[in-house]
XYZ file of C-alpha atoms in Angstrom:
312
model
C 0.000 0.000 0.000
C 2.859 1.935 -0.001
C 4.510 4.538 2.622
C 2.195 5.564 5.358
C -1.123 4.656 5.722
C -3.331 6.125 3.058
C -5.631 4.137 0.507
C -2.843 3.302 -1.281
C -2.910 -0.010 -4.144
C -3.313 -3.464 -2.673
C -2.795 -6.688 -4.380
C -5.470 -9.330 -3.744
C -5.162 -13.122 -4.308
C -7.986 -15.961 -3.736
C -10.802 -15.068 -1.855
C -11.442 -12.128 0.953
C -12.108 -12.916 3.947
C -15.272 -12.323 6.068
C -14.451 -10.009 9.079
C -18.238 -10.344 10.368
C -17.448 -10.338 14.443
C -19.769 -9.971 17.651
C -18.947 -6.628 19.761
C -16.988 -8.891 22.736
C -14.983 -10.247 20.201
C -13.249 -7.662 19.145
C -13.299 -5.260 22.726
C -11.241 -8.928 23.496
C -8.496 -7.673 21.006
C -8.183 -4.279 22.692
C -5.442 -4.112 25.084
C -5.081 -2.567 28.393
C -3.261 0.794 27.496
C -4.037 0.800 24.200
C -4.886 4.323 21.882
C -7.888 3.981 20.077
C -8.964 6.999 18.496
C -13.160 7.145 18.083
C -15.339 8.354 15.741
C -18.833 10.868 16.668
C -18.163 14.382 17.870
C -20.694 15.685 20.257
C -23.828 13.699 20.111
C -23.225 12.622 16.378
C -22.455 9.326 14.912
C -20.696 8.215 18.521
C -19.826 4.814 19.220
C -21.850 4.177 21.951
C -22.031 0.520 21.934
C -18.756 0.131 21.732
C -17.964 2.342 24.502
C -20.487 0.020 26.352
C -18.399 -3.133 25.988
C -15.217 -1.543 27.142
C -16.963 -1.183 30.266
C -18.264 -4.397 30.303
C -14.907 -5.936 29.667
C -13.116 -3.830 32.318
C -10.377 -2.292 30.011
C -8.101 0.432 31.958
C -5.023 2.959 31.222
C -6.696 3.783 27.755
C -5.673 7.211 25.275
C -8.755 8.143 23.861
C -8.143 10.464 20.862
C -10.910 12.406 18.973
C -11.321 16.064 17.061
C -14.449 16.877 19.389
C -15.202 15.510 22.631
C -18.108 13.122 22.345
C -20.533 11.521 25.107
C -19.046 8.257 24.540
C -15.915 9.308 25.533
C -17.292 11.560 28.751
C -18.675 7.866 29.843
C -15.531 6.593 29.205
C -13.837 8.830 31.489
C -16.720 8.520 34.064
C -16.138 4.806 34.009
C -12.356 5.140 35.128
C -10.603 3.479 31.721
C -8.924 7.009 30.195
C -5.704 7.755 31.767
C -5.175 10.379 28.195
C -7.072 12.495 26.336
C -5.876 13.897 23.180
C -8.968 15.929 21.694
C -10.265 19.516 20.664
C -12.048 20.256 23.306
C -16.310 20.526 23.182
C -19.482 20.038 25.318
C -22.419 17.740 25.126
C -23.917 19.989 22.516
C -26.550 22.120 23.396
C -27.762 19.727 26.481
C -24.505 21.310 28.566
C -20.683 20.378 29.553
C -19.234 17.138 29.915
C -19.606 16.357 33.062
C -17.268 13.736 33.521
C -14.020 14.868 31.433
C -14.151 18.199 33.141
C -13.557 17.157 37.031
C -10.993 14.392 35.663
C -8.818 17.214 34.122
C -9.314 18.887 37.284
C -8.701 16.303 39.282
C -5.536 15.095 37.638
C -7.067 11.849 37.470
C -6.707 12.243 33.079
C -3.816 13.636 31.603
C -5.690 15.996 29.202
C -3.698 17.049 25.654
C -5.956 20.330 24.683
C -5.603 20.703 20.857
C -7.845 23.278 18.094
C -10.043 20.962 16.359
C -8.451 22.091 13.239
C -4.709 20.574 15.099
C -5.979 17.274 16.064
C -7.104 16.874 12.518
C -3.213 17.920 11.449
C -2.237 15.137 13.773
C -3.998 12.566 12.359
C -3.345 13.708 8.717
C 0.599 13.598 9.676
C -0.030 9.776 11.038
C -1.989 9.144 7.906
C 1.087 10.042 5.267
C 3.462 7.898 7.280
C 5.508 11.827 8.419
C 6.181 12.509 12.232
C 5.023 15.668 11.945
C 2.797 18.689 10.519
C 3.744 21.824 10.356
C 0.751 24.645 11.123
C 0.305 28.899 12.228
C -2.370 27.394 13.884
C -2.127 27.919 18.255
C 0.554 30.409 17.566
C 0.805 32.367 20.302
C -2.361 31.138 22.456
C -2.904 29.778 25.720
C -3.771 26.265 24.508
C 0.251 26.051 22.877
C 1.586 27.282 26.639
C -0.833 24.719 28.402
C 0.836 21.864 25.687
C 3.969 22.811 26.898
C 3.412 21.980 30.120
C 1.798 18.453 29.748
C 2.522 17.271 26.954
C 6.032 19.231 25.774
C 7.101 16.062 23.341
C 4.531 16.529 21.349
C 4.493 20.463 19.985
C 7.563 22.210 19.180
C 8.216 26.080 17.768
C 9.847 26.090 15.032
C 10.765 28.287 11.783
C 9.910 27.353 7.970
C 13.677 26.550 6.787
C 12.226 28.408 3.279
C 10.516 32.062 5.065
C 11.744 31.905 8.136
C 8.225 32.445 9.584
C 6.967 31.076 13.291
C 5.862 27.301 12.931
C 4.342 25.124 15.031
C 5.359 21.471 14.890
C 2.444 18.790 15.835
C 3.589 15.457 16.505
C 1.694 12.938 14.371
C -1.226 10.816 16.078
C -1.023 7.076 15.452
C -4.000 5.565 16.985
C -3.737 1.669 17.951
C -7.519 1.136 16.945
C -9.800 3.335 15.570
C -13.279 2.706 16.457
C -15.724 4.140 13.210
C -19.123 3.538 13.558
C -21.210 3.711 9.836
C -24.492 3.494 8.370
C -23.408 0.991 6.220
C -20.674 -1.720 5.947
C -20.482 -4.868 3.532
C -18.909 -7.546 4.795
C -15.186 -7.210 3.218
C -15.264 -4.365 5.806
C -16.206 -1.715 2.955
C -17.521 1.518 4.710
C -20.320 3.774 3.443
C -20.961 6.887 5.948
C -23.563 9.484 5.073
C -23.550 12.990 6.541
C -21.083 14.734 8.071
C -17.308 13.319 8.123
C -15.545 15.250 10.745
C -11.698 13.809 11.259
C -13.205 10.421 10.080
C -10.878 10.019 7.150
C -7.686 11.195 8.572
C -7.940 8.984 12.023
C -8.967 5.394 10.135
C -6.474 6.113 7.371
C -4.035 7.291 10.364
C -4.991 4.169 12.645
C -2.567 0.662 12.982
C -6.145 -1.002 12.866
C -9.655 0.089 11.963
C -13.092 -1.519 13.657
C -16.239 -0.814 11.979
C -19.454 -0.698 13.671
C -22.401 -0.308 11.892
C -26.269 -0.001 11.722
C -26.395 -2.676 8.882
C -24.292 -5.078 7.345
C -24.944 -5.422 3.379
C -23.416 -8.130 0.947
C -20.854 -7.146 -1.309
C -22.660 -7.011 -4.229
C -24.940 -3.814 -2.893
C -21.630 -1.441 -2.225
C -20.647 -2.584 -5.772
C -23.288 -0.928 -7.306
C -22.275 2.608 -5.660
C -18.724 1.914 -4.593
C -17.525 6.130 -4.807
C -20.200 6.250 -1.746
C -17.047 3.914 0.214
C -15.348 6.334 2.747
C -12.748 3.366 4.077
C -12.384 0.590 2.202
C -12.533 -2.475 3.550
C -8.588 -3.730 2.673
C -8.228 -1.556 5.921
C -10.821 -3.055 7.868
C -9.698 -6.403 10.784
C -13.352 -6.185 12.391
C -16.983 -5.788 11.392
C -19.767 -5.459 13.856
C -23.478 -5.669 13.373
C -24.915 -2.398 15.943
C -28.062 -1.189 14.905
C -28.731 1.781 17.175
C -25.292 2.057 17.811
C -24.803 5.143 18.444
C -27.921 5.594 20.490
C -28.721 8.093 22.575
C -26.509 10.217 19.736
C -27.998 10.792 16.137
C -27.151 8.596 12.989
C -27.905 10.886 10.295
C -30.681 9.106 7.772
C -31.066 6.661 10.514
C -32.272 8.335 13.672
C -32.251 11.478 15.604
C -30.666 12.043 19.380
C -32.672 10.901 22.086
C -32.876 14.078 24.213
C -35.084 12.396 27.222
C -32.080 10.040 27.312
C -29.139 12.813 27.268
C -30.712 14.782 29.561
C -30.973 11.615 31.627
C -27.321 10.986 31.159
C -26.043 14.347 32.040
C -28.460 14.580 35.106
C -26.891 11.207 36.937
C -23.434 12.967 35.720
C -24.278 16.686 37.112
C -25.108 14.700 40.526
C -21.664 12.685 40.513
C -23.043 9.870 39.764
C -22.532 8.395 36.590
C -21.446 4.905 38.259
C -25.276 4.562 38.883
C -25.754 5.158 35.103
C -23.359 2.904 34.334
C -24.847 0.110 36.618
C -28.442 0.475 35.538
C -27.675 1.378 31.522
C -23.994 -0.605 30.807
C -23.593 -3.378 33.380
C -26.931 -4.950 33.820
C -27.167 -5.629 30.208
C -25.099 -8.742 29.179
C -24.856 -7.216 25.700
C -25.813 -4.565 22.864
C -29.277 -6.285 22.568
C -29.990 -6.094 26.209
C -29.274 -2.717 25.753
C -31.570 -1.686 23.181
C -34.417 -3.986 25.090
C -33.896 -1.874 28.200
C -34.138 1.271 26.101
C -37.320 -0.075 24.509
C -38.611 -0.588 20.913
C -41.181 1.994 21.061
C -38.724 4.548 21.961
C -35.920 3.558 19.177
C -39.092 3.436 17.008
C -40.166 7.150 17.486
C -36.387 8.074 16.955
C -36.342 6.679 13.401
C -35.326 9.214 11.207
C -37.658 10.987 8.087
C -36.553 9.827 4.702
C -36.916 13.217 3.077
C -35.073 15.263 6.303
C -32.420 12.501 7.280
């Protein structure tokens, strides 16, 4: 595929295989420690039920990496398995803060790297084209750059263009272990079709040492043939597939469903109090899997979340 890890030209002989997995299988794979960089951003196209089996499976001393803060990775942090973050910042949309990542930077209890949306999606470009770093006049001068400096000072340099001589900032390129993408649509060579916004979605899968893809539905082959420019990561990339309809409740799935606001609220209330745990008891740990999940949540409710054809 040639020099870093772009979509690069890959040479296939006999038959590919099918990378069709169940949700524990493939948490089993992640190790303790491990960076796995996530897809969503705010309450959009998260990967909730992923996030869910983490918990269930006990992982700990994670890096979480991600352009926007998301609500799957506020539970994350809520749960005790982030020791890093490496993100852009942002809030739980227009429902409030996130609860959670806010009194573990405070507490010291996450080691938070502070980026600009705009750097974190430098840093994953840089890992992408196989370079150590990117050079930007982005955070020039700011008070995100001096916090950098202080906790993370290995991983942003000043510089000077060797050509101009003008101020640089050097961003250390991300290389995510595993990143976690969940889609509307995956076939089941691992073939990715994602509607709506993108975000950093290209630059941290084509960045990642792996790529998982979770996914509302799980087509044959022969369906993303017939539209294959709608592919946003091909599936040569692609170790895991995972069937997650509603994965991304109680975030949005554009053309699939909308947020479920009783549920956010609900969230961020047991948060607000300091007590996610109780959340996490009720919601995450006394359902054995996904399904259980979605049963507790209830069909009616999923139901009346379904998105309008014509809106999205």
């Amino acid at each position: 595929r040639g020099e870093g890890r772009g979509w690069g030209i890959l040479k296939v002989v006999g038959a590919i295989e099918d990378k069709v997995r169940t949700m524990a299988e493939v948490v089993k794979t992640i190790s303790d420690g491990s960076h796995i960089a996530l897809s969503g951003f705010a309450i959009t196209r998260n990967s909730m039920a992923f996030a869910h089996e983490l918990i269930r499976q006990r992982k700990r001393d994670l890096t979480i990496s991600q352009c926007i803060a998301a609500i799957e990775t506020d539970l994350l942090v809520g749960a005790g398995l982030v020791k890093r973050l490496i993100y852009g910042g942002g809030r739980c949309d227009r429902f409030g803060p996130f609860y959670n990542i806010d009194r573990a930077k405070l507490s010291g209890e996450v080691i938070a790297e502070e980026y600009s949306g705009l750097c974190i999606c430098l840093k994953y470009l840089a890992g992408a084209l196989g370079i150590p770093y990117m050079p930007t006049r982005s955070l020039g001068g700011s008070d995100i750059l001096r916090r950098l400096k202080e906790v993370a000072p290995d991983k942003v340099l000043e510089s000077n263009c060797p050509f101009t001589g003008e101020p640089l900032i050097l961003l250390r390129a991300l290389e995510p272990d595993v990143a976690v993408i969940h889609a509307q649509q995956v076939d089941t060579e691992g073939n990715a079709v994602i509607y709506g916004p993108l975000f950093d979605t290209k630059e941290k899968a084509r960045a990642a040492k792996r790529i998982i893809i979770t996914a509302e539905q799980i087509v044959d082959v022969e369906i993303t043939k017939r539209d294959p420019e709608r592919v946003v990561i091909p599936g040569y990339r692609v170790d895991a597939v995972v069937l997650a309809p509603y994965g991304a409740h109680p975030s949005s799935c554009y053309r699939w469903y909308d947020y479920d606001k009783e549920h956010i609220e609900l969230y961020l209330d047991y948060c607000k109090r300091g007590e996610v745990q109780k959340y996490i008891e009720e919601y995450v740990l006394s359902t054995e899997d996904h399904w259980e999940y979605l049963k507790k949540i209830g069909l009616r409710k999923l139901y009346e979340k379904k998105a309008e054809p014509y809106l999205g």
